[in-house]
Amino acid sequence: MPQGNYIELHKKRFGQRLDTEERKRKREAREPHKRSAFAQKVHGLAAKMYNRQRYKEKVAIRKKIKQHAERKAEHPAEKVREGAVPAYLLDREQVSRAKVLSNTLKQKRKEKAGKWNVPLERVKPIADREMFKVLRTGKRKNKQWKRVVTKATFVPADFTRKPPKFERFIRPTALRYKKANVTHPELRCTFQLDILGVKKNPSSPLYTTLGVLTRGTIIEVNVSELGLVTQAGKVVWAKYAQVTNNPEIDGCINAVLLV
């Protein structure tokens, strides 16, 4: 997967065909027919996977339509009644705060799901063959169930190794990191901060569990030294940052704070 904007650069330098927009429109018009033909033809496991993918896409479209409808919805205002109102009518026809609450809930869910506006949106996925090295064990070295992690990792301070007999993934001490050089995008300053944990590795959930630090990984860092405070005046102890370099090549971890 290319990391540079080569296509956009080529367009700037040499321009486009005169019929580019028309060809694009026709291609988009043909797409539903192609999908329909494929859906009718596909069967077995491929059909299951395709239907699951289509279901997810349709859910996303429905959510977007619902958001637009919600934005345009008019909530009834409170009407002033004459005289006393019974208790069971007090909550009726008042200004609805459902929209505000739903937006805050969506924001919290988004944070929980691990979706942020990050500096590196796309990164090259790392295969297991590149990530792990097979370690042969046993008297005659014929057992091949152990793996040695070949990339930089983060291991918590209270980590205790399993007995060698039961340890499947081995994280070498030389490739363990505890600190990261974190750049604040607004202050334009770099600080060396302690790593608290690995929030998400885009390549695989297994790499997240193992604490593997590759390009694009979201890490949690201790920002208590920076003196950041919330709107309520509380001190911020930890924030997320994204790794922007290849730690196993550079020998250090460079990251950008997600503000």
PDB file of N, CA and C in Angstrom, residues 116 152-159 171 177-180 182 193-202 207-214 216-223 237-243 253 255-258:
ATOM      1  N   TRP A 116     -10.277   7.827  16.279  1.00  0.00           N
ATOM      2  CA  TRP A 116      -9.851   9.203  16.520  1.00  0.00           C
ATOM      3  C   TRP A 116      -9.427   9.827  15.193  1.00  0.00           C
ATOM      4  N   ALA A 152       9.443  -3.697  18.170  1.00  0.00           N
ATOM      5  CA  ALA A 152       9.491  -3.033  19.475  1.00  0.00           C
ATOM      6  C   ALA A 152       8.205  -3.285  20.235  1.00  0.00           C
ATOM      7  N   THR A 153       8.317  -3.448  21.542  1.00  0.00           N
ATOM      8  CA  THR A 153       7.147  -3.742  22.372  1.00  0.00           C
ATOM      9  C   THR A 153       7.156  -2.885  23.633  1.00  0.00           C
ATOM     10  N   PHE A 154       5.973  -2.792  24.241  1.00  0.00           N
ATOM     11  CA  PHE A 154       5.856  -2.159  25.563  1.00  0.00           C
ATOM     12  C   PHE A 154       5.387  -3.214  26.549  1.00  0.00           C
ATOM     13  N   VAL A 155       6.103  -3.321  27.676  1.00  0.00           N
ATOM     14  CA  VAL A 155       5.754  -4.275  28.726  1.00  0.00           C
ATOM     15  C   VAL A 155       5.544  -3.489  30.014  1.00  0.00           C
ATOM     16  N   PRO A 156       4.378  -3.643  30.682  1.00  0.00           N
ATOM     17  CA  PRO A 156       4.135  -2.882  31.922  1.00  0.00           C
ATOM     18  C   PRO A 156       5.156  -3.213  33.010  1.00  0.00           C
ATOM     19  N   ALA A 157       5.272  -2.304  33.981  1.00  0.00           N
ATOM     20  CA  ALA A 157       6.253  -2.468  35.069  1.00  0.00           C
ATOM     21  C   ALA A 157       5.928  -3.672  35.949  1.00  0.00           C
ATOM     22  N   ASP A 158       4.629  -3.976  36.094  1.00  0.00           N
ATOM     23  CA  ASP A 158       4.234  -5.087  36.968  1.00  0.00           C
ATOM     24  C   ASP A 158       4.086  -6.417  36.214  1.00  0.00           C
ATOM     25  N   PHE A 159       4.675  -6.492  35.019  1.00  0.00           N
ATOM     26  CA  PHE A 159       4.568  -7.703  34.198  1.00  0.00           C
ATOM     27  C   PHE A 159       5.415  -8.843  34.777  1.00  0.00           C
ATOM     28  N   ARG A 171       8.950 -11.759  24.219  1.00  0.00           N
ATOM     29  CA  ARG A 171       9.263 -10.371  23.864  1.00  0.00           C
ATOM     30  C   ARG A 171      10.667 -10.050  24.373  1.00  0.00           C
ATOM     31  N   TYR A 177      10.368  -0.957  25.280  1.00  0.00           N
ATOM     32  CA  TYR A 177      10.486   0.496  25.462  1.00  0.00           C
ATOM     33  C   TYR A 177       9.538   0.960  26.566  1.00  0.00           C
ATOM     34  N   LYS A 178       9.990   1.969  27.323  1.00  0.00           N
ATOM     35  CA  LYS A 178       9.174   2.527  28.407  1.00  0.00           C
ATOM     36  C   LYS A 178       8.850   3.996  28.186  1.00  0.00           C
ATOM     37  N   LYS A 179       9.641   4.682  27.340  1.00  0.00           N
ATOM     38  CA  LYS A 179       9.440   6.122  27.106  1.00  0.00           C
ATOM     39  C   LYS A 179       9.255   6.401  25.617  1.00  0.00           C
ATOM     40  N   ALA A 180       8.582   7.520  25.330  1.00  0.00           N
ATOM     41  CA  ALA A 180       8.353   7.929  23.938  1.00  0.00           C
ATOM     42  C   ALA A 180       8.595   9.429  23.803  1.00  0.00           C
ATOM     43  N   VAL A 182       7.184  12.453  22.518  1.00  0.00           N
ATOM     44  CA  VAL A 182       5.844  12.870  22.081  1.00  0.00           C
ATOM     45  C   VAL A 182       5.841  14.353  21.725  1.00  0.00           C
ATOM     46  N   LEU A 193       8.011  11.291  27.384  1.00  0.00           N
ATOM     47  CA  LEU A 193       6.994  10.897  28.358  1.00  0.00           C
ATOM     48  C   LEU A 193       6.973   9.384  28.549  1.00  0.00           C
ATOM     49  N   ASP A 194       6.499   8.975  29.709  1.00  0.00           N
ATOM     50  CA  ASP A 194       6.369   7.544  30.022  1.00  0.00           C
ATOM     51  C   ASP A 194       5.171   6.953  29.282  1.00  0.00           C
ATOM     52  N   ILE A 195       5.351   5.745  28.766  1.00  0.00           N
ATOM     53  CA  ILE A 195       4.243   5.029  28.120  1.00  0.00           C
ATOM     54  C   ILE A 195       3.461   4.287  29.198  1.00  0.00           C
ATOM     55  N   LEU A 196       2.133   4.442  29.164  1.00  0.00           N
ATOM     56  CA  LEU A 196       1.280   3.762  30.141  1.00  0.00           C
ATOM     57  C   LEU A 196       0.675   2.486  29.589  1.00  0.00           C
ATOM     58  N   GLY A 197       0.509   2.429  28.261  1.00  0.00           N
ATOM     59  CA  GLY A 197      -0.083   1.232  27.660  1.00  0.00           C
ATOM     60  C   GLY A 197      -0.280   1.398  26.169  1.00  0.00           C
ATOM     61  N   VAL A 198      -0.583   0.290  25.514  1.00  0.00           N
ATOM     62  CA  VAL A 198      -0.879   0.291  24.077  1.00  0.00           C
ATOM     63  C   VAL A 198      -2.392   0.176  23.925  1.00  0.00           C
ATOM     64  N   LYS A 199      -3.001   1.224  23.352  1.00  0.00           N
ATOM     65  CA  LYS A 199      -4.463   1.251  23.213  1.00  0.00           C
ATOM     66  C   LYS A 199      -4.915   0.431  22.002  1.00  0.00           C
ATOM     67  N   LYS A 200      -4.260   0.649  20.849  1.00  0.00           N
ATOM     68  CA  LYS A 200      -4.685  -0.061  19.640  1.00  0.00           C
ATOM     69  C   LYS A 200      -3.559  -0.120  18.619  1.00  0.00           C
ATOM     70  N   ASN A 201      -3.302  -1.338  18.138  1.00  0.00           N
ATOM     71  CA  ASN A 201      -2.382  -1.530  17.015  1.00  0.00           C
ATOM     72  C   ASN A 201      -3.238  -1.807  15.782  1.00  0.00           C
ATOM     73  N   PRO A 202      -3.121  -0.986  14.705  1.00  0.00           N
ATOM     74  CA  PRO A 202      -4.017  -1.137  13.552  1.00  0.00           C
ATOM     75  C   PRO A 202      -3.849  -2.448  12.794  1.00  0.00           C
ATOM     76  N   TYR A 207      -1.538  -8.043  18.254  1.00  0.00           N
ATOM     77  CA  TYR A 207      -0.402  -7.143  18.466  1.00  0.00           C
ATOM     78  C   TYR A 207      -0.712  -6.140  19.577  1.00  0.00           C
ATOM     79  N   THR A 208      -1.975  -5.738  19.686  1.00  0.00           N
ATOM     80  CA  THR A 208      -2.392  -4.824  20.766  1.00  0.00           C
ATOM     81  C   THR A 208      -2.229  -5.506  22.119  1.00  0.00           C
ATOM     82  N   THR A 209      -2.657  -6.769  22.194  1.00  0.00           N
ATOM     83  CA  THR A 209      -2.543  -7.534  23.444  1.00  0.00           C
ATOM     84  C   THR A 209      -1.078  -7.715  23.848  1.00  0.00           C
ATOM     85  N   LEU A 210      -0.231  -7.957  22.850  1.00  0.00           N
ATOM     86  CA  LEU A 210       1.203  -8.164  23.130  1.00  0.00           C
ATOM     87  C   LEU A 210       1.936  -6.849  23.374  1.00  0.00           C
ATOM     88  N   GLY A 211       1.297  -5.709  23.086  1.00  0.00           N
ATOM     89  CA  GLY A 211       1.936  -4.403  23.292  1.00  0.00           C
ATOM     90  C   GLY A 211       2.965  -4.080  22.239  1.00  0.00           C
ATOM     91  N   VAL A 212       2.730  -4.529  20.998  1.00  0.00           N
ATOM     92  CA  VAL A 212       3.683  -4.282  19.908  1.00  0.00           C
ATOM     93  C   VAL A 212       3.552  -2.842  19.431  1.00  0.00           C
ATOM     94  N   LEU A 213       4.696  -2.160  19.280  1.00  0.00           N
ATOM     95  CA  LEU A 213       4.715  -0.748  18.854  1.00  0.00           C
ATOM     96  C   LEU A 213       5.212  -0.660  17.415  1.00  0.00           C
ATOM     97  N   THR A 214       4.289  -0.442  16.492  1.00  0.00           N
ATOM     98  CA  THR A 214       4.640  -0.252  15.085  1.00  0.00           C
ATOM     99  C   THR A 214       4.106   1.100  14.629  1.00  0.00           C
ATOM    100  N   GLY A 216       1.857   3.853  13.418  1.00  0.00           N
ATOM    101  CA  GLY A 216       0.402   4.003  13.433  1.00  0.00           C
ATOM    102  C   GLY A 216      -0.268   3.515  14.702  1.00  0.00           C
ATOM    103  N   THR A 217       0.503   2.932  15.624  1.00  0.00           N
ATOM    104  CA  THR A 217      -0.074   2.405  16.878  1.00  0.00           C
ATOM    105  C   THR A 217      -0.505   3.558  17.789  1.00  0.00           C
ATOM    106  N   ILE A 218      -1.681   3.394  18.426  1.00  0.00           N
ATOM    107  CA  ILE A 218      -2.163   4.376  19.399  1.00  0.00           C
ATOM    108  C   ILE A 218      -1.679   3.951  20.787  1.00  0.00           C
ATOM    109  N   ILE A 219      -0.916   4.824  21.427  1.00  0.00           N
ATOM    110  CA  ILE A 219      -0.391   4.526  22.767  1.00  0.00           C
ATOM    111  C   ILE A 219      -0.942   5.541  23.774  1.00  0.00           C
ATOM    112  N   GLU A 220      -0.926   5.151  25.046  1.00  0.00           N
ATOM    113  CA  GLU A 220      -1.351   6.057  26.112  1.00  0.00           C
ATOM    114  C   GLU A 220      -0.107   6.525  26.852  1.00  0.00           C
ATOM    115  N   VAL A 221       0.046   7.849  26.977  1.00  0.00           N
ATOM    116  CA  VAL A 221       1.252   8.398  27.613  1.00  0.00           C
ATOM    117  C   VAL A 221       0.870   9.249  28.824  1.00  0.00           C
ATOM    118  N   ASN A 222       1.806   9.364  29.761  1.00  0.00           N
ATOM    119  CA  ASN A 222       1.612  10.140  30.986  1.00  0.00           C
ATOM    120  C   ASN A 222       1.937  11.604  30.708  1.00  0.00           C
ATOM    121  N   VAL A 223       0.910  12.479  30.740  1.00  0.00           N
ATOM    122  CA  VAL A 223       1.100  13.899  30.416  1.00  0.00           C
ATOM    123  C   VAL A 223       0.979  14.794  31.654  1.00  0.00           C
ATOM    124  N   TRP A 237      -4.095  13.367  33.415  1.00  0.00           N
ATOM    125  CA  TRP A 237      -2.951  12.502  33.729  1.00  0.00           C
ATOM    126  C   TRP A 237      -2.450  11.756  32.511  1.00  0.00           C
ATOM    127  N   ALA A 238      -3.362  11.373  31.621  1.00  0.00           N
ATOM    128  CA  ALA A 238      -2.958  10.548  30.474  1.00  0.00           C
ATOM    129  C   ALA A 238      -3.701  10.984  29.224  1.00  0.00           C
ATOM    130  N   LYS A 239      -3.018  10.875  28.093  1.00  0.00           N
ATOM    131  CA  LYS A 239      -3.631  11.163  26.787  1.00  0.00           C
ATOM    132  C   LYS A 239      -3.106  10.153  25.777  1.00  0.00           C
ATOM    133  N   TYR A 240      -3.817  10.069  24.648  1.00  0.00           N
ATOM    134  CA  TYR A 240      -3.397   9.159  23.589  1.00  0.00           C
ATOM    135  C   TYR A 240      -2.458   9.859  22.614  1.00  0.00           C
ATOM    136  N   ALA A 241      -1.562   9.065  22.039  1.00  0.00           N
ATOM    137  CA  ALA A 241      -0.636   9.569  21.011  1.00  0.00           C
ATOM    138  C   ALA A 241      -0.459   8.485  19.959  1.00  0.00           C
ATOM    139  N   GLN A 242      -0.116   8.907  18.732  1.00  0.00           N
ATOM    140  CA  GLN A 242       0.090   7.939  17.651  1.00  0.00           C
ATOM    141  C   GLN A 242       1.562   7.871  17.268  1.00  0.00           C
ATOM    142  N   VAL A 243       2.077   6.649  17.187  1.00  0.00           N
ATOM    143  CA  VAL A 243       3.486   6.429  16.805  1.00  0.00           C
ATOM    144  C   VAL A 243       3.644   6.755  15.322  1.00  0.00           C
ATOM    145  N   ILE A 253      11.026   5.805  20.052  1.00  0.00           N
ATOM    146  CA  ILE A 253       9.613   5.929  19.674  1.00  0.00           C
ATOM    147  C   ILE A 253       9.270   7.400  19.547  1.00  0.00           C
ATOM    148  N   ALA A 255       6.180  10.026  18.576  1.00  0.00           N
ATOM    149  CA  ALA A 255       4.714  10.022  18.500  1.00  0.00           C
ATOM    150  C   ALA A 255       4.183  11.446  18.481  1.00  0.00           C
ATOM    151  N   VAL A 256       2.930  11.563  18.019  1.00  0.00           N
ATOM    152  CA  VAL A 256       2.233  12.851  17.997  1.00  0.00           C
ATOM    153  C   VAL A 256       1.022  12.747  18.913  1.00  0.00           C
ATOM    154  N   LEU A 257       0.865  13.726  19.795  1.00  0.00           N
ATOM    155  CA  LEU A 257      -0.235  13.736  20.759  1.00  0.00           C
ATOM    156  C   LEU A 257      -1.559  13.968  20.033  1.00  0.00           C
ATOM    157  N   LEU A 258      -2.592  13.199  20.391  1.00  0.00           N
ATOM    158  CA  LEU A 258      -3.924  13.389  19.811  1.00  0.00           C
ATOM    159  C   LEU A 258      -4.677  14.394  20.662  1.00  0.00           C
TER     160      LEU A 258
END
